[in-house]
Short mmCIF file of C-alpha atoms in Angstrom, two decimals:
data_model
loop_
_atom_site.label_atom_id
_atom_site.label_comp_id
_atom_site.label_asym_id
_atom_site.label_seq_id
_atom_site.Cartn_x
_atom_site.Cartn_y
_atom_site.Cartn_z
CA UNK A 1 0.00 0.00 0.00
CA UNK A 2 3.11 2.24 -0.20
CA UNK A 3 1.90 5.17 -2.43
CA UNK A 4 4.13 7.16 -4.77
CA UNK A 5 5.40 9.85 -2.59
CA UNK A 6 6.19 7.59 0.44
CA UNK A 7 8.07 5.39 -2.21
CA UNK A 8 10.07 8.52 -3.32
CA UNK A 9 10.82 10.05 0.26
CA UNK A 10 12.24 6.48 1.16
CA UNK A 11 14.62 5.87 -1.81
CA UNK A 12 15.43 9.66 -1.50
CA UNK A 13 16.40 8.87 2.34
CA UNK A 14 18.63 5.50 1.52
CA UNK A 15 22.39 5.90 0.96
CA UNK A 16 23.42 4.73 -2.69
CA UNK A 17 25.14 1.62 -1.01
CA UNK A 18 22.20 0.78 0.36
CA UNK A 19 20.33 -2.79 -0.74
CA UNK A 20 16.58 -2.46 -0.73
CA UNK A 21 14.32 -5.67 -0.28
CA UNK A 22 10.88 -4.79 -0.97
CA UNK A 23 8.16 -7.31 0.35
CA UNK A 24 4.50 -7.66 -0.36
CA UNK A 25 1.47 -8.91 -2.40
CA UNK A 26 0.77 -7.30 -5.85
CA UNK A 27 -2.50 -8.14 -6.08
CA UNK A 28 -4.01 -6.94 -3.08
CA UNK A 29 -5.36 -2.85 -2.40
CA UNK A 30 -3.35 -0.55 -3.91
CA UNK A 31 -2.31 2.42 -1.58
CA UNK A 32 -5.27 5.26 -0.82
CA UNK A 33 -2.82 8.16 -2.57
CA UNK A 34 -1.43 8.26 -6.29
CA UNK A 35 0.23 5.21 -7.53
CA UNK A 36 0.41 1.70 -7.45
CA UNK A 37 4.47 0.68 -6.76
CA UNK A 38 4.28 -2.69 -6.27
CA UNK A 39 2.25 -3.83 -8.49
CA UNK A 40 3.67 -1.90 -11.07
CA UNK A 41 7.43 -2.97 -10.60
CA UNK A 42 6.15 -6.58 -10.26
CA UNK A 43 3.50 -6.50 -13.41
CA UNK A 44 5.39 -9.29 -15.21
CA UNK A 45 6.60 -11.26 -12.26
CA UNK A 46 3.93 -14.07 -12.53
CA UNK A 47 5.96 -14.97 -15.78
CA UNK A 48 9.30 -15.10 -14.58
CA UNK A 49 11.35 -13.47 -17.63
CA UNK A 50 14.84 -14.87 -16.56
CA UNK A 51 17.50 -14.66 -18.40
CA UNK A 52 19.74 -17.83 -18.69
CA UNK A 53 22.65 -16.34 -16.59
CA UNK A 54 20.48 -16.05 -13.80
CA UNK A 55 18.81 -18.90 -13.92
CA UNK A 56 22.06 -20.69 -14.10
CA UNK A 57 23.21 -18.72 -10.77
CA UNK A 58 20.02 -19.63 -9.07
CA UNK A 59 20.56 -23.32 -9.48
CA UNK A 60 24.65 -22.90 -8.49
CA UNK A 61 23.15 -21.12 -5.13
CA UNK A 62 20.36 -22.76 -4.34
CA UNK A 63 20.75 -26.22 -5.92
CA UNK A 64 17.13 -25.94 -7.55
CA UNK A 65 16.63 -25.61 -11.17
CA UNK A 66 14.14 -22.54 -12.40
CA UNK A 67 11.44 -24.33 -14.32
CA UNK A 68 11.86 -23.75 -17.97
CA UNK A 69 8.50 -21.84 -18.53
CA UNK A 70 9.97 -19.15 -16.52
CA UNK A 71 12.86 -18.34 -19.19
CA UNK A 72 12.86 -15.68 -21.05
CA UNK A 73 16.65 -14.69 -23.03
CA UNK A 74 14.95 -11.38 -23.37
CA UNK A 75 14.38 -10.61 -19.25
CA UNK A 76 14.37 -7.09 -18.80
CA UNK A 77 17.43 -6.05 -15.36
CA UNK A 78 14.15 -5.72 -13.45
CA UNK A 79 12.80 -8.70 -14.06
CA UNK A 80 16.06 -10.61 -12.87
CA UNK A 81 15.32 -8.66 -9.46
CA UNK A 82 11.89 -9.65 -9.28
CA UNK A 83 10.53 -12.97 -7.31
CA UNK A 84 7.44 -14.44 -6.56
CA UNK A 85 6.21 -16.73 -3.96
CA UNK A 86 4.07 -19.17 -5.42
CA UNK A 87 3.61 -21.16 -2.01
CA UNK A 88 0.68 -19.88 0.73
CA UNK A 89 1.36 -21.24 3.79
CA UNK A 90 -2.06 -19.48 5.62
CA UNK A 91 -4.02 -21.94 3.47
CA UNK A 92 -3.74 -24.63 0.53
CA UNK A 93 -3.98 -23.53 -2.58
CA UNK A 94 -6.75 -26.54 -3.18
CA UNK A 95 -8.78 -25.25 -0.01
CA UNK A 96 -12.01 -23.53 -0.68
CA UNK A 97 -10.67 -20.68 0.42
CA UNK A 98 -7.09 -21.08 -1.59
CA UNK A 99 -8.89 -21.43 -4.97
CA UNK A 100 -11.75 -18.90 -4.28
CA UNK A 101 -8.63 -16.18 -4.01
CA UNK A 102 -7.19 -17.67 -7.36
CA UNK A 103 -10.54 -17.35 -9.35
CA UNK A 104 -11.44 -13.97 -7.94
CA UNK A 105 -7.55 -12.71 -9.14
CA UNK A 106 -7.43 -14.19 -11.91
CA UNK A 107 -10.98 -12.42 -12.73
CA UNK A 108 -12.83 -15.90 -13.28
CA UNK A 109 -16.12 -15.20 -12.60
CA UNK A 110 -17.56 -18.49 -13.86
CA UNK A 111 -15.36 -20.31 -12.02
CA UNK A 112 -15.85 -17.72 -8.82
CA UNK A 113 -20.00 -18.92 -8.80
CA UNK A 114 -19.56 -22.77 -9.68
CA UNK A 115 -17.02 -22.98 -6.23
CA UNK A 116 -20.47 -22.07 -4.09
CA UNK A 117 -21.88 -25.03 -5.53
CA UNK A 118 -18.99 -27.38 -4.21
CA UNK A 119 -18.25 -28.75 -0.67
CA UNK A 120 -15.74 -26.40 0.59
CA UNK A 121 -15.19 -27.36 4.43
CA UNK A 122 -13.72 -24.08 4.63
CA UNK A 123 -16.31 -21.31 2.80
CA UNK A 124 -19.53 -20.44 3.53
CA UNK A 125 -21.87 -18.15 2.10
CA UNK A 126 -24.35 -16.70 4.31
CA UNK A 127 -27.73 -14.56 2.37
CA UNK A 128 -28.50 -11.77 4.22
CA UNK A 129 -30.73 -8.79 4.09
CA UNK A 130 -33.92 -9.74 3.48
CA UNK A 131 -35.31 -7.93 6.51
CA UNK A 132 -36.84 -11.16 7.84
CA UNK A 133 -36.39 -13.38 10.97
CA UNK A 134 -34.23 -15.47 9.20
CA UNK A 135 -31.71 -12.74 8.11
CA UNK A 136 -32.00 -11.63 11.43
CA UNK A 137 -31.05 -15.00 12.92
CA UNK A 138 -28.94 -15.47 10.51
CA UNK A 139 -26.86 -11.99 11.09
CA UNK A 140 -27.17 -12.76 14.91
CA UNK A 141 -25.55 -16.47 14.41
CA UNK A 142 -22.59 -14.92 12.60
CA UNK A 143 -21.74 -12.40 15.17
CA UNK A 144 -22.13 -14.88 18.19
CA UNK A 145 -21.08 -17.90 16.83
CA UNK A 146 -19.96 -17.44 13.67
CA UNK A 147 -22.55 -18.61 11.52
CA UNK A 148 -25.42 -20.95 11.92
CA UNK A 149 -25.51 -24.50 11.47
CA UNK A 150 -24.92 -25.67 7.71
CA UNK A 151 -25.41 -29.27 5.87
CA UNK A 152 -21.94 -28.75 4.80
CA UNK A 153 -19.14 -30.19 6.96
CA UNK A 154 -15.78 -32.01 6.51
CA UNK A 155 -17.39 -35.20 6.59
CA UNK A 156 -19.50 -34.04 2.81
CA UNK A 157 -16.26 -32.69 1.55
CA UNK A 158 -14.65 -34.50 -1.11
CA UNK A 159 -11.38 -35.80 0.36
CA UNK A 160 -9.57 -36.00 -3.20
CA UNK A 161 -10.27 -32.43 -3.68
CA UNK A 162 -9.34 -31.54 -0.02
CA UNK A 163 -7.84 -33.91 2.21
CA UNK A 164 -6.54 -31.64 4.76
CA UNK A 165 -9.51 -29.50 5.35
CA UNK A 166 -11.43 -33.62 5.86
CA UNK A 167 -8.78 -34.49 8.58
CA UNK A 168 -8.71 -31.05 10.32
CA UNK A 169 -11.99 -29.34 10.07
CA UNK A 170 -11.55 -25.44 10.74
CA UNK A 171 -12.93 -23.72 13.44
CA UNK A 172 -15.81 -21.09 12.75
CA UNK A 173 -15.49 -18.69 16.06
CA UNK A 174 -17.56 -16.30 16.46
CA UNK A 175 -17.24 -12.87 18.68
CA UNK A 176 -18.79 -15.22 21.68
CA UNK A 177 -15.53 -17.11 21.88
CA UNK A 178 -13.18 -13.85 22.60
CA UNK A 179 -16.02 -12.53 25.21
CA UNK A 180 -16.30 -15.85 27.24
CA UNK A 181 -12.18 -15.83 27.45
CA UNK A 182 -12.26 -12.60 28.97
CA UNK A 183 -15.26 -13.11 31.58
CA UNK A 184 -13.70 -16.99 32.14
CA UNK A 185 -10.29 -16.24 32.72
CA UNK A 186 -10.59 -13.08 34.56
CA UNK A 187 -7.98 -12.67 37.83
CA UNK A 188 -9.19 -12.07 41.05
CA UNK A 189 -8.35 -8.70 42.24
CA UNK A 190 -5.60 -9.04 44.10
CA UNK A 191 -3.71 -11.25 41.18
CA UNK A 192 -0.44 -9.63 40.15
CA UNK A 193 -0.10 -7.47 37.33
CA UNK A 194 1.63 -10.17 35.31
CA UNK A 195 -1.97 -12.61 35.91
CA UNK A 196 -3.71 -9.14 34.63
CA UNK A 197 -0.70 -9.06 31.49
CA UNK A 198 -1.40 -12.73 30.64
CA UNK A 199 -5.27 -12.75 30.80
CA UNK A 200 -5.05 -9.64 28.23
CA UNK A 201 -2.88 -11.10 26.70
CA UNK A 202 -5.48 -14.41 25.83
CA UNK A 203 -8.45 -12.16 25.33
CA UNK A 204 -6.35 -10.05 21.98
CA UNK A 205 -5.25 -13.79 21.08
CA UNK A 206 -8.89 -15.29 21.13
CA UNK A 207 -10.03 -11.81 19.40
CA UNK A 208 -7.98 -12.92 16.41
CA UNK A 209 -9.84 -15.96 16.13
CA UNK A 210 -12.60 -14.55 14.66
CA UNK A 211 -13.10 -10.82 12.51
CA UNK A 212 -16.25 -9.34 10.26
CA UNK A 213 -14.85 -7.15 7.23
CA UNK A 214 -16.62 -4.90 4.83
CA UNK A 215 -16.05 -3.06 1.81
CA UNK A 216 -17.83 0.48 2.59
CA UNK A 217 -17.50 2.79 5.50
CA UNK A 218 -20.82 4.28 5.76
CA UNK A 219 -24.30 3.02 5.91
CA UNK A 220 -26.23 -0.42 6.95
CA UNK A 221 -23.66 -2.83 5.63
CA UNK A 222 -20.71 -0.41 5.91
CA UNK A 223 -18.49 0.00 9.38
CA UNK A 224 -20.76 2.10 11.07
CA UNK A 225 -23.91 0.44 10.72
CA UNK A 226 -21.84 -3.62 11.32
CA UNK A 227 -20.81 -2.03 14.07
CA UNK A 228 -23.62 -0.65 15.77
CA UNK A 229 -25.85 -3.68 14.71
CA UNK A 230 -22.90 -6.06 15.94
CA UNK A 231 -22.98 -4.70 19.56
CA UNK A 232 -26.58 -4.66 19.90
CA UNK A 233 -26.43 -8.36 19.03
CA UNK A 234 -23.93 -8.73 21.76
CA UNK A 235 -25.41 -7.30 24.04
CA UNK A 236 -29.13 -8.88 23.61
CA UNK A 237 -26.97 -12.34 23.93
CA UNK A 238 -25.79 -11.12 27.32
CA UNK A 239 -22.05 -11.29 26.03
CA UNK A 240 -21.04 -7.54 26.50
CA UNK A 241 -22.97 -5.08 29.53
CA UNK A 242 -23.65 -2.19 27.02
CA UNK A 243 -23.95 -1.48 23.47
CA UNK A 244 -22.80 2.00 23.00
CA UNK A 245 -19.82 4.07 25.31
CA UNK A 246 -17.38 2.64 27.04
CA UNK A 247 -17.31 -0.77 28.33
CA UNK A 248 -15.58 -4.21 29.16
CA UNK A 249 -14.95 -6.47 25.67
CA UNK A 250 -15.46 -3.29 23.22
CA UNK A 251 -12.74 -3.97 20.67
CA UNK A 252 -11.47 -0.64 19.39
CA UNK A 253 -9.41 0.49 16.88
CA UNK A 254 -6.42 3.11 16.39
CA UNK A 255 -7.61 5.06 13.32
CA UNK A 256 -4.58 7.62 13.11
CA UNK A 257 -0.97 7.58 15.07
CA UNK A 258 -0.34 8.63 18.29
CA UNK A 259 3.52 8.72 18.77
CA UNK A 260 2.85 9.89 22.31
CA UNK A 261 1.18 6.51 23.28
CA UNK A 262 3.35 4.37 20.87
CA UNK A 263 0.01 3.17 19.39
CA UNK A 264 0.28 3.42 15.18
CA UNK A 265 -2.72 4.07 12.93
CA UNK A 266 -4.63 0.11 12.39
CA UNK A 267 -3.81 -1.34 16.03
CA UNK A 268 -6.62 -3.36 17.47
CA UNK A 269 -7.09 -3.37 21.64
CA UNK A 270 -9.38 -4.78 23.87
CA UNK A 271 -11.34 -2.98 26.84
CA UNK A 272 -10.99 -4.66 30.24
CA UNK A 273 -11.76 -3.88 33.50
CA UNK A 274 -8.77 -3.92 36.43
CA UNK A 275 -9.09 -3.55 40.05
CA UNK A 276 -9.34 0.33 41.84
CA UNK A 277 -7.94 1.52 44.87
CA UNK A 278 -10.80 -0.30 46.77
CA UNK A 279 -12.37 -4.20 46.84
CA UNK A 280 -15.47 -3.29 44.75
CA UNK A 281 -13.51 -0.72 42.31
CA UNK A 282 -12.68 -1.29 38.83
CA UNK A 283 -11.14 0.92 36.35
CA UNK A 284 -11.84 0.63 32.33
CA UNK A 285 -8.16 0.36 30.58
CA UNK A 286 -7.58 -1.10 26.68
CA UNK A 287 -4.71 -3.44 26.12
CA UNK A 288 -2.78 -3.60 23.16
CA UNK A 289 -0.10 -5.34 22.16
CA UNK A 290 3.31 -4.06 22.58
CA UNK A 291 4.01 -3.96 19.34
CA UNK A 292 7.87 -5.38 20.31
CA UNK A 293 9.79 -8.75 20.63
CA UNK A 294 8.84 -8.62 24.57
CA UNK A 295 5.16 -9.93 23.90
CA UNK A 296 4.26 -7.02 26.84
CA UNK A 297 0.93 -5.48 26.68
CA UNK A 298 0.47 -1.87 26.67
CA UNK A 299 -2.38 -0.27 29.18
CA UNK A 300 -3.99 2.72 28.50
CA UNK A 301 -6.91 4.72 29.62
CA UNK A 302 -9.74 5.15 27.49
CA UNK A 303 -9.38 8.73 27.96
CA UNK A 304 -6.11 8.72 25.84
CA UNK A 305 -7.44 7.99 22.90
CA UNK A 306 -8.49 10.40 20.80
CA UNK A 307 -8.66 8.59 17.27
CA UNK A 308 -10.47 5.42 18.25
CA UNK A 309 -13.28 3.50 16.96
CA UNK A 310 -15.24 0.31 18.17
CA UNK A 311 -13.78 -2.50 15.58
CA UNK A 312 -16.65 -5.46 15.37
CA UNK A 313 -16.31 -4.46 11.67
CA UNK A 314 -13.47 -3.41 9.88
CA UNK A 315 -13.08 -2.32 6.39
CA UNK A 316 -10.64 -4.41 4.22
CA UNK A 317 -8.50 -1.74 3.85
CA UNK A 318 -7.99 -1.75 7.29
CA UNK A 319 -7.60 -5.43 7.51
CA UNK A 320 -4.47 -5.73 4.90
CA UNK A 321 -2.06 -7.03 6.51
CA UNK A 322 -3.55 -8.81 9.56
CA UNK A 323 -4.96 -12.53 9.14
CA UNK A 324 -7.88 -14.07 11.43
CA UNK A 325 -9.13 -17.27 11.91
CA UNK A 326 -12.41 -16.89 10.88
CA UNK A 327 -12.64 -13.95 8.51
CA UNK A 328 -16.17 -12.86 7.93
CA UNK A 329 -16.42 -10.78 4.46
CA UNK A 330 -19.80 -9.02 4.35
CA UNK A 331 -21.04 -7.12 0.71
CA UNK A 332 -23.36 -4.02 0.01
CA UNK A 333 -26.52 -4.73 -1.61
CA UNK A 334 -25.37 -3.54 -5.17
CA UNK A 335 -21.94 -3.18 -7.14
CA UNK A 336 -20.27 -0.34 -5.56
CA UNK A 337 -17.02 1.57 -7.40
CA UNK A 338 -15.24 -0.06 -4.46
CA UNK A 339 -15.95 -3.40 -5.04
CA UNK A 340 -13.20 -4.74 -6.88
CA UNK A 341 -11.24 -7.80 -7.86
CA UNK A 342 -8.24 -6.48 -5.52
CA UNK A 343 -10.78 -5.78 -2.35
CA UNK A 344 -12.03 -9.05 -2.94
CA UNK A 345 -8.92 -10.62 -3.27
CA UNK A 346 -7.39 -9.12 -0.03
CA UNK A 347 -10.52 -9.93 1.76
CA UNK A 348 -10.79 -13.47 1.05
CA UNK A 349 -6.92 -13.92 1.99
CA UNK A 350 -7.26 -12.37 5.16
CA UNK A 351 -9.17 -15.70 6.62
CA UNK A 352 -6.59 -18.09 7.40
CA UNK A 353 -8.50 -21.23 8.15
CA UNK A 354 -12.35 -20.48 7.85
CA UNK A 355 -14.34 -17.60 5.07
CA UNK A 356 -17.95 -16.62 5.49
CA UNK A 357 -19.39 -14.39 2.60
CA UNK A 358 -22.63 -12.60 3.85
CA UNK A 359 -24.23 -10.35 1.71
CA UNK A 360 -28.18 -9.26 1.16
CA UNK A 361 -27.52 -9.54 -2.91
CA UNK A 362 -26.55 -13.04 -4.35
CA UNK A 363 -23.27 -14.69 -5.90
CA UNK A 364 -23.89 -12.52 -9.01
CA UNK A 365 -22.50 -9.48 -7.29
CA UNK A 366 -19.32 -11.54 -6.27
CA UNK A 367 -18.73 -12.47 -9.86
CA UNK A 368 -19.69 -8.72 -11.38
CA UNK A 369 -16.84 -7.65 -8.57
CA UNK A 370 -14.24 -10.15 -9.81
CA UNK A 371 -14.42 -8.61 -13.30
CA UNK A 372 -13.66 -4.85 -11.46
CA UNK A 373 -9.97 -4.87 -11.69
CA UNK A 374 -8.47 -0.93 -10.31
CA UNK A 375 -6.61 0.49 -13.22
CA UNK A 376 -3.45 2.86 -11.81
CA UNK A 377 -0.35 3.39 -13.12
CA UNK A 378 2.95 5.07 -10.85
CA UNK A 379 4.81 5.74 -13.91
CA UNK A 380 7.88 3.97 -13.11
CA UNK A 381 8.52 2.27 -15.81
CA UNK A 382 7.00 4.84 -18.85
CA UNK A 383 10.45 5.75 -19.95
CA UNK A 384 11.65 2.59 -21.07
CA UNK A 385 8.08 0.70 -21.62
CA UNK A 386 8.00 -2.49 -19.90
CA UNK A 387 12.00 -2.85 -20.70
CA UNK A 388 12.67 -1.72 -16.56
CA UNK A 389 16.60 -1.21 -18.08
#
């Protein structure tokens, strides 16, 4: 998501000895401002293009030959600088979830709709909207338990197509499982500060399990409204003691830096309740992460936190760069401008064991989106074409 300017200010800051490793997905969001870096420096690395020289010093360092489709005696210098990793280890590439991410970047939209109709252990899709009971119930059972029952399991899954998902069959959390950690494993009051540092600790891990994205920021299937709807849910199920303010569970989320607190703009933390000054006292604090090697958690008052919002839904763009569980992707009604191939694509691979697709429309708006692909250009490489000399 690096956009043009940063791109520039960080080159322009790097000694000329300097070696520069750039890591990331090309086919995910590009960055909010102008340009599209990545993905334009690595537009022909699906391909390979290497020359024989380097393929010949790949296989003298490595001891593994570069397949022969990948050769290419006319490889630009950039493309001899260029790799891609063809190997997901969140999920296998013959998962549901593995070749729903393939279709949708490849822009198959046949092939996106026909992989509802198979036995995926790990995808679900979830109708919603109809204003009913049963989208009601059905929006409900997402939230607390992440999703209702379904005829699918891993013992209807083909176990040719996917053997792994048939021996382990993934875990659909819902927000219930994060909320029961933190009222289960609570300390008593007078447990140290390290009991309080390790409970927090399991309530962000459990938290993880389990996360609803969107694609839109404003209205009934955007942030806001997810969110608001989400805690009411909550709270009607007895999991959390209010739906609105401040209170124990509310996840929250950093929405712009705040050097003074350490805490950077897309940190998640969890409200908790510790012990006051006396027996029946207890004071709200969120816990985040340290954000260090020390695995610490970092305590601070609600008060702090000046660029905060509650985070039962988060927008994809967001989510890039964080995986869950359980990753719940939840669509608008109609095709929106920001329903792309690349939002659906970083969606989808956010989930790392489990995907639920909710959405009031139906699996013609997922295929429509596939087709979307975002068109930007950084300019890199206009001099010399697609040479990159």
């Amino acid at each position: 998501m690096v956009d043009l300017e940063v791109m520039a200010a960080v080159l322009a800051a790097l000694p000329p000895s300097a070696r520069l490793i750039l890591l990331g997905d090309k086919d995910q969001l590009a960055s909010v401002e102008a340009g599209a870096v990545l993905g334009e420096l690595c537009q022909r690395a699906r391909d390979g293009h290497y020359t024989p020289a380097t393929c010949d010093w790949l296989e003298q360092a490595s001891g593994e030959r570069v397949a022969p489709e990948l050769l290419d005696v006319a490889g630009s210098v950039l493309d001899q600088a260029v790799v891609m990793l063809r190997h997901s280890h969140r999920f296998s590439a013959r998962s549901g979830i593995g070749q729903l991410a393939e279709a949708v970047n490849a822009g198959d939209f046949v092939r996106v709709g026909r992989l509802w109709q198979q036995a995926h252990a790990d995808l679900a899709l979830l109708p919603l909207g109809g204003g009913d009971d049963d989208d009601e119930a059905g929006f409900s059972a997402l939230i607390v338990d992440g999703g209702p029952a379904r005829a699918a399991t891993a013992n209807t899954v083909d176990a040719d197509r996917d053997p792994a998902a048939v021996a382990s069959p993934p875990q659909r959390n819902g927000y219930r499982h994060y909320l029961e950690t933190l009222r289960e494993r609570q300390p008593a009051p007078a447990a140290s500060q390290e009991a309080f540092d390790d409970w927090a600790r399991a309530v962000l891990r459990a938290h993880g399990r389990f996360q609803v994205l969107c694609a839109l920021r404003r209205g009934p299937w955007g942030v806001a409204g997810l969110n608001q709807r989400s805690a009411r849910v909550l709270h009607e199920a007895g999991l959390i003691p209010a739906s609105d303010g401040w209170y124990p569970g509310r996840p929250v989320l950093i929405t712009h830096n705040d050097y003074g607190l350490g805490l950077m703009n897309g940190d998640i933390g969890i409200t908790l309740a510790l012990p006051g000054a006396s027996d029946d006292e207890w004071i709200l604090r969120v816990a985040f992460p340290a954000g260090d090697a020390s695995q610490g958690i970092k305590w601070v008052l609600p008060s702090r936190l000046q660029a905060v919002e509650t985070a039962y839904a988060l927008t994809v763009h967001k989510a890039q760069g964080s995986e869950f569980t359980h990753a719940a992707l939840l669509l608008p009604e109609t095709l929106s401008p920001i329903l792309t191939r690349e939002l659906l694509y970083t969606g989808i691979t956010r989930a790392r064991a489990f995907l639920t697709v909710a959405m009031p429309g139906t699996v013609k708006l997922l295929e429509e989106a596939a087709q979307r692909q975002v068109l930007r250009a950084s300019g890199l490489l206009a001099e010399d074409g697609e040479s990159g000399d």
